Short mmCIF file of C-alpha atoms in Angstrom, two decimals:
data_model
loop_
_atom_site.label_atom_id
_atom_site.label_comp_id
_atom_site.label_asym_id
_atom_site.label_seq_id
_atom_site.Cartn_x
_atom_site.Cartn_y
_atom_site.Cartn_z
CA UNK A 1 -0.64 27.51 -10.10
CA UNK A 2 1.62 24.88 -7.90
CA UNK A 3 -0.15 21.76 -7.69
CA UNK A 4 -0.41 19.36 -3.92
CA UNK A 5 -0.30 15.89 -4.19
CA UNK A 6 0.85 12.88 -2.09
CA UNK A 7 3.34 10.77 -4.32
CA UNK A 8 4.34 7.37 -3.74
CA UNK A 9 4.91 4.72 -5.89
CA UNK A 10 7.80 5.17 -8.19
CA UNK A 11 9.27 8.31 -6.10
CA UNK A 12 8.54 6.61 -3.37
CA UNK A 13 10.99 3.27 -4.99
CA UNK A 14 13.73 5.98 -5.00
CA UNK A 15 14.81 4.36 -1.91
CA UNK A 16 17.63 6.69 0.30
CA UNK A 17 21.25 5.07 1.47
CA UNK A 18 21.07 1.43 3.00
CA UNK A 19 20.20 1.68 6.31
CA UNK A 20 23.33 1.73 8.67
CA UNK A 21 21.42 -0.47 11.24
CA UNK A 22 20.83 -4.56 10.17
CA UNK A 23 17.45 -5.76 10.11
CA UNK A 24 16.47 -6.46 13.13
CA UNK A 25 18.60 -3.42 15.45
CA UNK A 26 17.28 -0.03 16.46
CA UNK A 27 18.96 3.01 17.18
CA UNK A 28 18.55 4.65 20.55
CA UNK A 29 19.48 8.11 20.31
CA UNK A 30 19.39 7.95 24.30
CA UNK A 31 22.65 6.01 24.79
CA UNK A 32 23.98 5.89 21.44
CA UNK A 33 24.01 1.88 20.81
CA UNK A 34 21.99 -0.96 18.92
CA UNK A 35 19.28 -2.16 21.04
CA UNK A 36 17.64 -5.45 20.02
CA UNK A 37 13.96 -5.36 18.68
CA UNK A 38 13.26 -7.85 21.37
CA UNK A 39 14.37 -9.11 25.19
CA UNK A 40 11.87 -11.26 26.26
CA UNK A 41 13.89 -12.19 28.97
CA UNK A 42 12.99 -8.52 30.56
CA UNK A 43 9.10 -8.22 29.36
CA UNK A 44 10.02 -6.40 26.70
CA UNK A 45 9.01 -6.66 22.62
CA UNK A 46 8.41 -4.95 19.82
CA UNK A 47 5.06 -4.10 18.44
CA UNK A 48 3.87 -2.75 14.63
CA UNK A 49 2.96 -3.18 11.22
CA UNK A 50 5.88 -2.66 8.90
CA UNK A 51 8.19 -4.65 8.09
CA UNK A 52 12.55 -4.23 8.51
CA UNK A 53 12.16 -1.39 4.96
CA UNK A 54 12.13 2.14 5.83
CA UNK A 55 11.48 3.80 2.44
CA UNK A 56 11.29 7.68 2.42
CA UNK A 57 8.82 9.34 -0.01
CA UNK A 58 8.05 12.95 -1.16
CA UNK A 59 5.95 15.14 1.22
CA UNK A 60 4.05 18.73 -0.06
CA UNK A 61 6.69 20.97 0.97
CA UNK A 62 5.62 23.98 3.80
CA UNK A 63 3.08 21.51 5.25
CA UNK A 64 2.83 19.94 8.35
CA UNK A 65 3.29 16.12 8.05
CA UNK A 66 1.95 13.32 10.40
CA UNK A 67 2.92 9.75 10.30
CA UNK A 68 0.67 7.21 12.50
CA UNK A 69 -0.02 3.72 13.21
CA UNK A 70 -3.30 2.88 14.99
CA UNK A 71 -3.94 0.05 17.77
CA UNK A 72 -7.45 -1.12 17.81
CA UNK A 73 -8.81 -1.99 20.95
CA UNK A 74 -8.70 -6.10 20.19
CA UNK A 75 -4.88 -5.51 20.40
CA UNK A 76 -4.84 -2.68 23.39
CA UNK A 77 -7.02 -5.80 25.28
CA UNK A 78 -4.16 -8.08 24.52
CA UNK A 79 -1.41 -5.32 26.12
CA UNK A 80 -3.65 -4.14 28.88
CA UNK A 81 -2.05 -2.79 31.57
CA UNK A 82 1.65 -2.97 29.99
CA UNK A 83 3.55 0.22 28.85
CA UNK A 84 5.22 1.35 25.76
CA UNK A 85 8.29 3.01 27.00
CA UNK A 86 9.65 3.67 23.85
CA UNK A 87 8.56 4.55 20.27
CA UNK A 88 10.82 3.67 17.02
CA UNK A 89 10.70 5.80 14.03
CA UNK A 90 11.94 4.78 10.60
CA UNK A 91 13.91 8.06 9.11
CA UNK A 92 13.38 9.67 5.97
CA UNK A 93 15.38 12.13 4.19
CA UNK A 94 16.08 15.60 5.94
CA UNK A 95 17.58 18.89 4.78
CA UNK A 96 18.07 20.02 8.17
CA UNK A 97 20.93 18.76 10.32
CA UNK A 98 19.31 18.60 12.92
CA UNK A 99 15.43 18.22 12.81
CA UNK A 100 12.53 18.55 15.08
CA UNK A 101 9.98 16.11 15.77
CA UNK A 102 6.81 16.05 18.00
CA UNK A 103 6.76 12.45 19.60
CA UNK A 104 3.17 11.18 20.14
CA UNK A 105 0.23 9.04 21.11
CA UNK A 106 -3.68 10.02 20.56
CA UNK A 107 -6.50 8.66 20.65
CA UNK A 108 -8.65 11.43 18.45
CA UNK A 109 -6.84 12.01 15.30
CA UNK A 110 -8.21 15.05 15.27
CA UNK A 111 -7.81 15.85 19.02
CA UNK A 112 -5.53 16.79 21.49
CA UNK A 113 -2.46 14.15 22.23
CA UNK A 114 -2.60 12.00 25.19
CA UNK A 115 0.79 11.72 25.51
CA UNK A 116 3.74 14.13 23.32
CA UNK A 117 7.08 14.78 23.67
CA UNK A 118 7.91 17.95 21.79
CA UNK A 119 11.19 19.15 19.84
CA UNK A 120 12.80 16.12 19.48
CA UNK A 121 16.01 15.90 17.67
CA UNK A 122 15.29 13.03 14.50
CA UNK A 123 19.00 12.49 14.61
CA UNK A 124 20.39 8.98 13.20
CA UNK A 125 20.96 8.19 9.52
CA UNK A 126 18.19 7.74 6.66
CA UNK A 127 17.13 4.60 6.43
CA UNK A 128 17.50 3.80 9.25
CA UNK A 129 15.13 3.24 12.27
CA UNK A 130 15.24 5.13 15.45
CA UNK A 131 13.90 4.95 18.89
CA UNK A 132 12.57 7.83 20.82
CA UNK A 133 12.25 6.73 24.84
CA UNK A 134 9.58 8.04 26.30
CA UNK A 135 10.15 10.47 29.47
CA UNK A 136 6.82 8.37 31.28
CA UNK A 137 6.07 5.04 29.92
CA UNK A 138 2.63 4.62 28.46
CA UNK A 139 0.00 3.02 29.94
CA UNK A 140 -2.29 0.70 27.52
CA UNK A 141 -6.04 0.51 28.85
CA UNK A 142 -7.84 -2.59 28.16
CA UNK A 143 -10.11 -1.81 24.55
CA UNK A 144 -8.63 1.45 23.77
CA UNK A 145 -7.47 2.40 20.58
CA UNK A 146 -4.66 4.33 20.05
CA UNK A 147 -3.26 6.30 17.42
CA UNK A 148 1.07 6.74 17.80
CA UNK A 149 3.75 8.05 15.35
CA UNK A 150 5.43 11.53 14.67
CA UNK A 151 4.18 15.06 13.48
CA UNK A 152 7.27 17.09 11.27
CA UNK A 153 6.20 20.94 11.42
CA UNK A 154 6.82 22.88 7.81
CA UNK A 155 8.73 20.43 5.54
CA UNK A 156 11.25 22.46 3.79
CA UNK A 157 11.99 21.35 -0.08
CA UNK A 158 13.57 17.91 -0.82
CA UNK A 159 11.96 16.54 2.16
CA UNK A 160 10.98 13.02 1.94
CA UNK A 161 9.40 12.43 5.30
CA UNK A 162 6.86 10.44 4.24
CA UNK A 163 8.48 6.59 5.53
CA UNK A 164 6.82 2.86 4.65
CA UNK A 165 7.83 -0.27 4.09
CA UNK A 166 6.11 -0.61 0.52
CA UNK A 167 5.24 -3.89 1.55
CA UNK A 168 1.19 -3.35 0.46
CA UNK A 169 -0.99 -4.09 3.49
CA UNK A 170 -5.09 -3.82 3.84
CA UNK A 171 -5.03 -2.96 7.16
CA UNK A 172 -6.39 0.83 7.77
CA UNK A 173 -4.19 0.70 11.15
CA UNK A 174 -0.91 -0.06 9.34
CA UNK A 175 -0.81 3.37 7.47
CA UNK A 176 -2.51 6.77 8.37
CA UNK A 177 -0.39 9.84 6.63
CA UNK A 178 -1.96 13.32 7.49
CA UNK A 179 -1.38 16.44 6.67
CA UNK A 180 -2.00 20.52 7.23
CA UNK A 181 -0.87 23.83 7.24
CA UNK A 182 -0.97 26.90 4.26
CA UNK A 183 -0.99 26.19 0.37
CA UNK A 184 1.08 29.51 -0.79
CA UNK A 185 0.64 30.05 -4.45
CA UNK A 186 1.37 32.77 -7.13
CA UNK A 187 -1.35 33.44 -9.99
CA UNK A 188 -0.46 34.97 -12.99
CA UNK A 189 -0.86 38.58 -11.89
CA UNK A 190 2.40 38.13 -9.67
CA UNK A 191 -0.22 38.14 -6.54
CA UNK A 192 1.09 35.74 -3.91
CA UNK A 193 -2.58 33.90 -2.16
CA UNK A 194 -2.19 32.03 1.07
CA UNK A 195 -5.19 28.87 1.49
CA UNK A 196 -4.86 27.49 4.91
CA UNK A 197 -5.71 23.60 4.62
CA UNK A 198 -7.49 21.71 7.46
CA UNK A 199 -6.02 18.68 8.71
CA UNK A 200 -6.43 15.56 6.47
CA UNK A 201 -5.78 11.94 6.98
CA UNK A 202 -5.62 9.62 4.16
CA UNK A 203 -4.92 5.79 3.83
CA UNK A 204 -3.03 4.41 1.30
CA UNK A 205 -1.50 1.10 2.90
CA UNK A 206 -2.75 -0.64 -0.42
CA UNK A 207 -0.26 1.18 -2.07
CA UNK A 208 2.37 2.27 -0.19
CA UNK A 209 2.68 -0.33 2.60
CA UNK A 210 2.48 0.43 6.55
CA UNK A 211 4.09 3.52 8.09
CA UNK A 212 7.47 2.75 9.77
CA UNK A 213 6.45 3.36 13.21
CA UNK A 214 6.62 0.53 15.91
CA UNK A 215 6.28 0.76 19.95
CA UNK A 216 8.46 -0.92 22.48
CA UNK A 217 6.11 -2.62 25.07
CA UNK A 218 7.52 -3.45 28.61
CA UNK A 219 5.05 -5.51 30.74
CA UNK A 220 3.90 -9.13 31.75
CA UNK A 221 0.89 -9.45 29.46
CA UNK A 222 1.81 -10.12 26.19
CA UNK A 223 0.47 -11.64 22.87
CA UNK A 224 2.44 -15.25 23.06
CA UNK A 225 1.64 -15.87 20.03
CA UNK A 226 0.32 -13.57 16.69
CA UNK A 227 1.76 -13.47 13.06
CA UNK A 228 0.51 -10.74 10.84
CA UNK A 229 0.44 -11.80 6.74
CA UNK A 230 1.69 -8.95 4.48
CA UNK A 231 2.35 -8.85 1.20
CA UNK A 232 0.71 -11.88 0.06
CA UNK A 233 1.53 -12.56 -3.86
CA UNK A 234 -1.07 -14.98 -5.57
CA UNK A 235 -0.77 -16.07 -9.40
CA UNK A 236 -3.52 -13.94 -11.35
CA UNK A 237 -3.81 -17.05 -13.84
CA UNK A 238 -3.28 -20.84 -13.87
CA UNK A 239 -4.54 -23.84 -16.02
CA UNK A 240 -6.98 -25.61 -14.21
CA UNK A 241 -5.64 -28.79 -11.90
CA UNK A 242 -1.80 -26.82 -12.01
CA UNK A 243 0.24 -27.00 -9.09
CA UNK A 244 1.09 -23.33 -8.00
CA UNK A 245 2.46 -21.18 -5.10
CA UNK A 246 1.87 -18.42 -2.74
CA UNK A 247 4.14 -16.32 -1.14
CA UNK A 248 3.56 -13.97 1.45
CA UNK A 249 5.64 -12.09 4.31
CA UNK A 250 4.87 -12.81 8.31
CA UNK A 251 5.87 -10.16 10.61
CA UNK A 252 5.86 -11.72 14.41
CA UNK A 253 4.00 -9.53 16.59
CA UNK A 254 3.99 -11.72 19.89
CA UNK A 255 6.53 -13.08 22.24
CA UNK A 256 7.28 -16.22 21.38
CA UNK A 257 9.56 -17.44 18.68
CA UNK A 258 7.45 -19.37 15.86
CA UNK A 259 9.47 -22.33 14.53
CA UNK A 260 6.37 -24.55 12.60
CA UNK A 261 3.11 -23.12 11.18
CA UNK A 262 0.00 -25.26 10.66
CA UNK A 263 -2.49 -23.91 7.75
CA UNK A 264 -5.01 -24.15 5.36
CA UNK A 265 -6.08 -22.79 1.53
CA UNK A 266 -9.51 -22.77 0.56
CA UNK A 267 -10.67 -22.08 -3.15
CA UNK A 268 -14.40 -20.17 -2.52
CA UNK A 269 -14.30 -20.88 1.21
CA UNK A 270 -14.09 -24.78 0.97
CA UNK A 271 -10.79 -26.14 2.20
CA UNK A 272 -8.79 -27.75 -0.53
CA UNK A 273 -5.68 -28.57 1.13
CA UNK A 274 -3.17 -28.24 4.48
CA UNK A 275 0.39 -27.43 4.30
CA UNK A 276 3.00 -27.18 7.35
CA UNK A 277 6.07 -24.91 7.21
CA UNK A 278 8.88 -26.06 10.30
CA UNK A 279 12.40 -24.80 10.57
CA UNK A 280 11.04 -21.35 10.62
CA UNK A 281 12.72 -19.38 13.50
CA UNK A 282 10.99 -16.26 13.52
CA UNK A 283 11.79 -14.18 16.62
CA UNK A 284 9.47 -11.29 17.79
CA UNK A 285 9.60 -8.10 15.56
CA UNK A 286 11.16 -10.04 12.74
CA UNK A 287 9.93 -10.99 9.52
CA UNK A 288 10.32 -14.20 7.39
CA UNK A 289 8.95 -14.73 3.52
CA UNK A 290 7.12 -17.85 3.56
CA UNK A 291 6.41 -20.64 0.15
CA UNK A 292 3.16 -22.23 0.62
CA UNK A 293 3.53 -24.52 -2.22
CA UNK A 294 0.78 -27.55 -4.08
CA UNK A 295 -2.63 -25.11 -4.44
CA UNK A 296 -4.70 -26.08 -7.54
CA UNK A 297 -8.00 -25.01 -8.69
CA UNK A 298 -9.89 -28.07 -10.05
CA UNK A 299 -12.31 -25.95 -12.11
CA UNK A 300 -12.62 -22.98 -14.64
CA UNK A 301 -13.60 -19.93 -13.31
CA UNK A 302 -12.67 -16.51 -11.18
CA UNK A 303 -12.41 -17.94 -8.37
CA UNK A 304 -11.32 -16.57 -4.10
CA UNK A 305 -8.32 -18.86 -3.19
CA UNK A 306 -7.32 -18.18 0.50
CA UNK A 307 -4.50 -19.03 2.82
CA UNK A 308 -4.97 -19.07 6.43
CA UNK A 309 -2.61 -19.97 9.48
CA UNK A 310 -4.16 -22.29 11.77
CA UNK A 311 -1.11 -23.00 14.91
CA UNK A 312 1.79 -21.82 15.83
CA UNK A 313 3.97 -24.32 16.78
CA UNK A 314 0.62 -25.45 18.13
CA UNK A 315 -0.92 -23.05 19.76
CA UNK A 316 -3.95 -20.47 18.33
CA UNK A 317 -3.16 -17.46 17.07
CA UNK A 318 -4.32 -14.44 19.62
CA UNK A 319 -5.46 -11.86 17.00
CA UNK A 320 -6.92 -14.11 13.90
CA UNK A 321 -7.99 -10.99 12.34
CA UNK A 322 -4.19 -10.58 10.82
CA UNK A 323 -3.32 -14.23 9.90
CA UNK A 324 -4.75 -14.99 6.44
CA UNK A 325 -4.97 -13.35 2.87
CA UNK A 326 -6.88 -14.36 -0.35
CA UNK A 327 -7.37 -13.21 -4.05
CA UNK A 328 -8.98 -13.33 -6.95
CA UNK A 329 -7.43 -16.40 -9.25
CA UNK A 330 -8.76 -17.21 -13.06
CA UNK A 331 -8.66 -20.96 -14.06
CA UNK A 332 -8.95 -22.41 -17.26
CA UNK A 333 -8.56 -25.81 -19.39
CA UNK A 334 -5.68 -25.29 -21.63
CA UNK A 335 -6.24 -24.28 -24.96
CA UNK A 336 -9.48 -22.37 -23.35
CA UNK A 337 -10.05 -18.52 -23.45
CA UNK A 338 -9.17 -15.61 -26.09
CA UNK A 339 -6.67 -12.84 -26.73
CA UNK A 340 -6.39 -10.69 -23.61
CA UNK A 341 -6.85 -6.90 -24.80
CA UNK A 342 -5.16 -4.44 -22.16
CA UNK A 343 -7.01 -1.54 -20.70
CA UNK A 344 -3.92 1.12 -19.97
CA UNK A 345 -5.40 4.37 -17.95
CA UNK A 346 -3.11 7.20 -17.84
CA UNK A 347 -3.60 9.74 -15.03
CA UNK A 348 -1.96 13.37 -16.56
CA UNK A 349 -2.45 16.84 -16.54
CA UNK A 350 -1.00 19.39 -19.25
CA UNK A 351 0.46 21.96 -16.05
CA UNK A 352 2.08 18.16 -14.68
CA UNK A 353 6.20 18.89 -15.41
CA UNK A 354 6.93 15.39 -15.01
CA UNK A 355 4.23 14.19 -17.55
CA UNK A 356 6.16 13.95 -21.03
CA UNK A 357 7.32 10.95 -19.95
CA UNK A 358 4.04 9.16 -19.60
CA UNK A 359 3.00 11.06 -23.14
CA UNK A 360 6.73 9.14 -24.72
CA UNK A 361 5.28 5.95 -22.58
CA UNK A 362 2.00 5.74 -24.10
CA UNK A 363 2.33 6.69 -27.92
CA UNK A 364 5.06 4.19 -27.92
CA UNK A 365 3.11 1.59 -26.72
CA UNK A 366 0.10 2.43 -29.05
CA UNK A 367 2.48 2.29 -31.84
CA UNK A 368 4.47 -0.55 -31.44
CA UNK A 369 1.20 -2.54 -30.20
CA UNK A 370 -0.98 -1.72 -33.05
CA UNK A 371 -3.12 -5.22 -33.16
CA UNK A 372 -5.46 -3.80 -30.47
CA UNK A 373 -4.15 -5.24 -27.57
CA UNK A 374 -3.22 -1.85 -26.02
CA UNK A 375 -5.99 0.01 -25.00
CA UNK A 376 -4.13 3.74 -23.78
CA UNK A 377 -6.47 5.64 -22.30
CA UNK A 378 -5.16 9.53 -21.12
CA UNK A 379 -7.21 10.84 -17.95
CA UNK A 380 -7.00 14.19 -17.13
CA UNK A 381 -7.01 16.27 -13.93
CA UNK A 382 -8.35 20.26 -13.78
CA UNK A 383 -7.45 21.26 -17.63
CA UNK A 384 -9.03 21.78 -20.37
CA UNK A 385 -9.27 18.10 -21.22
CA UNK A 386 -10.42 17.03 -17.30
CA UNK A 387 -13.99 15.62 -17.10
CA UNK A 388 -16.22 14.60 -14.01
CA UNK A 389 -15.69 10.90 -15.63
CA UNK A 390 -12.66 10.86 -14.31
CA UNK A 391 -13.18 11.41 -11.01
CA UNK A 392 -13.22 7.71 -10.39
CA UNK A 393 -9.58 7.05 -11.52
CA UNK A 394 -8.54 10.25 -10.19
CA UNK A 395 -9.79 9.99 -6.32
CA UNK A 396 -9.33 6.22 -6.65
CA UNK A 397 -5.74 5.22 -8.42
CA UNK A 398 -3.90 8.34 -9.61
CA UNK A 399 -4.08 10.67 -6.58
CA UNK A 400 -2.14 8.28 -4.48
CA UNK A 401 0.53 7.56 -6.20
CA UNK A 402 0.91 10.91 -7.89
CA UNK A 403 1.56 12.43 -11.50
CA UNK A 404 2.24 11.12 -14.29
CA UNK A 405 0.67 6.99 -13.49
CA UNK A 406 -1.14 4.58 -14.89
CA UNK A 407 -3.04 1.44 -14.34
CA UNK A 408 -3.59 -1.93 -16.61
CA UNK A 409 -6.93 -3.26 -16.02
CA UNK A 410 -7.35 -1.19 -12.81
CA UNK A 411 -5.63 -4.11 -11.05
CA UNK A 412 -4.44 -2.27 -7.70
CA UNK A 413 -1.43 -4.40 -7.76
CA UNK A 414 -0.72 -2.82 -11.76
CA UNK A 415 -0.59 0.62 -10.67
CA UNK A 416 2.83 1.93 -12.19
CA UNK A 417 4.71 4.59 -13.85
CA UNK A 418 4.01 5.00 -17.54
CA UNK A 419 7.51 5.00 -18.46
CA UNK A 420 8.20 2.96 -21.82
CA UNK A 421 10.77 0.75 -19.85
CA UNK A 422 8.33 -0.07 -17.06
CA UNK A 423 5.06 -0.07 -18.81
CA UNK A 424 6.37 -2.51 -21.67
CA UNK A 425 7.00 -5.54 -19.64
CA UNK A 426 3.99 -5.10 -17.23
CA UNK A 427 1.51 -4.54 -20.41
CA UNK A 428 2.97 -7.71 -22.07
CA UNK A 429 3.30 -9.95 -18.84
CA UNK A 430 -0.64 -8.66 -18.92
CA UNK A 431 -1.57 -9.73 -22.27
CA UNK A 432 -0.20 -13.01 -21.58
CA UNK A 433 -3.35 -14.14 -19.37
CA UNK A 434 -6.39 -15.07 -21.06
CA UNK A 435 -8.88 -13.76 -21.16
CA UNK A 436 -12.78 -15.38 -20.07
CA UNK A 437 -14.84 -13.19 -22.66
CA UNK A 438 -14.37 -12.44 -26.38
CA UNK A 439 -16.15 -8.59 -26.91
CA UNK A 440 -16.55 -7.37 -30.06
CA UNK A 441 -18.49 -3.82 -31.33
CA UNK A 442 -20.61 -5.08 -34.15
CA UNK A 443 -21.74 -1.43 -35.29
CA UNK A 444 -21.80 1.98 -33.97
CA UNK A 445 -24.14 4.72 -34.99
CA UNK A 446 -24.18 8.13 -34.15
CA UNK A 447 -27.74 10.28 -33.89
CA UNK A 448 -27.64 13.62 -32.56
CA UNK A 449 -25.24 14.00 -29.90
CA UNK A 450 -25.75 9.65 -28.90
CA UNK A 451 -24.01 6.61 -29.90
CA UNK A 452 -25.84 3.25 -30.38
CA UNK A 453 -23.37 0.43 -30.20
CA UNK A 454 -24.40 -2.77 -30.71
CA UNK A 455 -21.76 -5.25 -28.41
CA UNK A 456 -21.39 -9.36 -29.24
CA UNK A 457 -19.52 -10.95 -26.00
CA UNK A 458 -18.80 -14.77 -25.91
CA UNK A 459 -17.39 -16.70 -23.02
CA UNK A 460 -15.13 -19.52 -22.24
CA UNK A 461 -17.14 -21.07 -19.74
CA UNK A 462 -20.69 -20.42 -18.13
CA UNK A 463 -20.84 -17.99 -15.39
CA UNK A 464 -22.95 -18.21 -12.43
CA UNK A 465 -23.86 -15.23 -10.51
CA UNK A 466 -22.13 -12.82 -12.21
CA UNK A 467 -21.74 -9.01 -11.95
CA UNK A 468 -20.66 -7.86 -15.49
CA UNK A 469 -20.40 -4.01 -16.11
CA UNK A 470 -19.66 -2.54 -19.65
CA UNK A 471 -17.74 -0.01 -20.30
CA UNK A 472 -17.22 2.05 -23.47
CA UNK A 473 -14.56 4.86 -23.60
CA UNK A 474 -14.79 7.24 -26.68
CA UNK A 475 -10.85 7.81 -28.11
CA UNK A 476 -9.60 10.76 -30.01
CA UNK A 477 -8.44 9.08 -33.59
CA UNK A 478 -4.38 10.33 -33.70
#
């Protein structure tokens, strides 16, 4: 029995030819030429989630595939009564040479389109993006919110329609993949079964980034001013008092040029320090990595460490909701902590063809890495080995990035192919971090069909408020 699943992650990193377009250009099929992502000069910009990538990814062949962008109603109030005339498409990988897309704007997922252009030609090169001008321009009502992007009817095999930036990204209106149609399958008998699937949207920004879809906006009410943070990379361990940095991606989704950023990072919501950034130049629908340098964490702990962007070459920020990111950082003293032991969760199946891979992965790192430190866990999904325990890591991590995966630590961030050559270095670039609590079995005793297990756990420094959860997985001895 064929199996359906939405892949990403390392399929999705088998990124097509370099785009034939520079950051920063579109191609309009309409005339044939590079357009500009912005001409301020004639009320008109650029408006979406993703950044310049367009990264094509695997799609369940014979379905129908839909790839959206929503705009809340905070952002429709801040385009009210402007018009996108235009909507730019980042292009995946096509078998046809020349095919069809349904152009369109909703505001019911599951309804009917308020606006759709039908059969249009997704001509252009992959990689690249291309914009689709509308036959009316658009009007944007003041709190509406809008769902816009493309439908592809049937993908044939070797597809890859499925386009992000695989720039992660928390927002749920940066990334909304759906799909529909019939599941055709063959059982063992020779019978051929036909299973008609409903439409279903899922969201998997987290992982994949936002959906290359942006809108061209032509109007005189515009956002002057509004950065959105992506891709925000904090350190997952430092010493206490240890100068580190932040990076993180800004994608300008306003008018106005930003040249100088005023902001703040706070360690548990009380602001530790300022930082300004100048000599920036970031233009409407561009992008620009940014270095906030100097954070330290006075104390030992797990603690939230924030960064938020205050003005814009002085001004406020129009939609604050975007403009900041945080995670979780561990401090300690140095010398402080124990021997990190690495939880490795394997997501498999025995029908999965691609799978020996992760089973090469895994018993090599179990046998070079012998001293404990590799925990290798192997989850299964619907054979003979699949249990409703692994639902969890199933629904959660390994059905959104596809088969064979695996997670260390179920860190988001750490969700990877089990491949020895990229498992190795993420396990031991793991192991490296300290860890807060020392957890040893002191005896184990089976009665019946239950195990009593006595646990010891010591810690590096006191914990206040904690939520601790223990965890006890039962391994085959091989």
């Amino acid at each position: 029995m064929s199996k359906i699943y939405i892949t990403a992650g390392l399929l999705a990193m088998m990124a097509a030819s370099a785009a034939a377009t520079v950051p920063g250009e579109i191609y309009n099929p309409a005339n044939g030429r590079i357009s500009p992502t912005v001409a301020s000069e004639t009320g008109s910009m650029v408006w979406g989630y993703a950044t310049d990538n367009v990264v094509p990814d695997i799609y369940p062949e014979g379905f129908n595939g839909y790839i959206l962008v929503g705009m809340p109603g905070n952002v429709s109030n801040m385009f009210a009564g402007d018009k996108i005339t235009s909507l730019i498409l980042g292009r995946g990988v096509f078998q046809e040479e020349e095919p069809l897309i349904d152009v369109y704007i909703t505001k019911d997922l599951y309804g009917e389109p308020v606006y759709v252009m039908k059969d249009q030609v997704f001509i252009g090169e992959t990689g690249e993006w291309v914009e689709f001008p509308l036959e009316t321009p658009f009007e944007i009502e003041a709190g509406e919110t809008y769902y816009m992007g493309f439908k592809y009817a049937n993908i044939h095999e070797g597809n890859r329609a499925i386009v992000t930036d695989m720039v992660p990204t928390s927002d749920p209106n940066a990334e909304i993949i759906g799909f529909d149609g019939t599941f055709t399958w063959e059982d063992e008998d020779g019978t051929i079964h036909e299973e008609p699937i409903d439409l279903y949207y899922m969201q998997i920004g987290d992982q994949v980034g936002s959906a290359c879809v942006r809108a061209r906006i032509e109007g005189d009410k515009f956002p002057q001013y509004n950065l959105q943070v992506v891709d925000p990379v904090f350190p997952a361990f430092k010493h206490t008092d240890e100068e580190f940095e932040v990076t993180m991606t800004v994608v300008n989704k306003a008018a106005q040029t930003v040249n100088k950023i005023n902001g703040r990072w706070l360690v548990d919501g009380e602001e530790s320090g300022t930082f300004e950034l100048d000599n920036l130049d970031i233009a409407n629908g561009t992008q620009k990595e940014l270095h906030i340098a100097g954070l330290s964490i006075p104390t030992e702990g797990e603690h939230v460490v924030a960064v938020e962007l205050l003005k814009l070459d002085g001004n406020d920020d129009e939609d604050p909701s975007n403009n900041s990111a945080s995670d979780y950082v561990l401090a300690m003293n140095p010398g402080s902590g124990y021997q990190r032991n690495v939880l490795v969760e394997e997501g498999t199946g025995t029908w999965c063809g691609n799978c020996p891979r992760g089973i090469v992965g895994m018993e090599y790192m179990n046998e070079t890495y012998n001293d404990g430190t590799f925990v290798g866990i192997a989850e299964h999904d619907d054979d003979e080995m699949y249990t409703e325990a692994f639902d969890y890591m199933l629904y959660n991590y390994f059905y959104s990035m596809g088969f064979p995966s695996c997670v260390l630590d179920r860190v988001p961030a750490l969700l990877i192919d089990p491949a020895k050559e990229v498992l190795e270095p993420a396990f031991l670039e793991r192991r490296e971090i300290p860890s807060y609590a020392d957890i040893t079995i002191k005896s184990a005793e089976v009665e019946g069909n239950m195990l009593h297990v006595d646990v010891a756990a010591n810690f590096a420094f006191d914990l206040n408020d904690a939520n601790l959860r223990w965890a006890v997985a039962i391994k085959e001895n091989n």
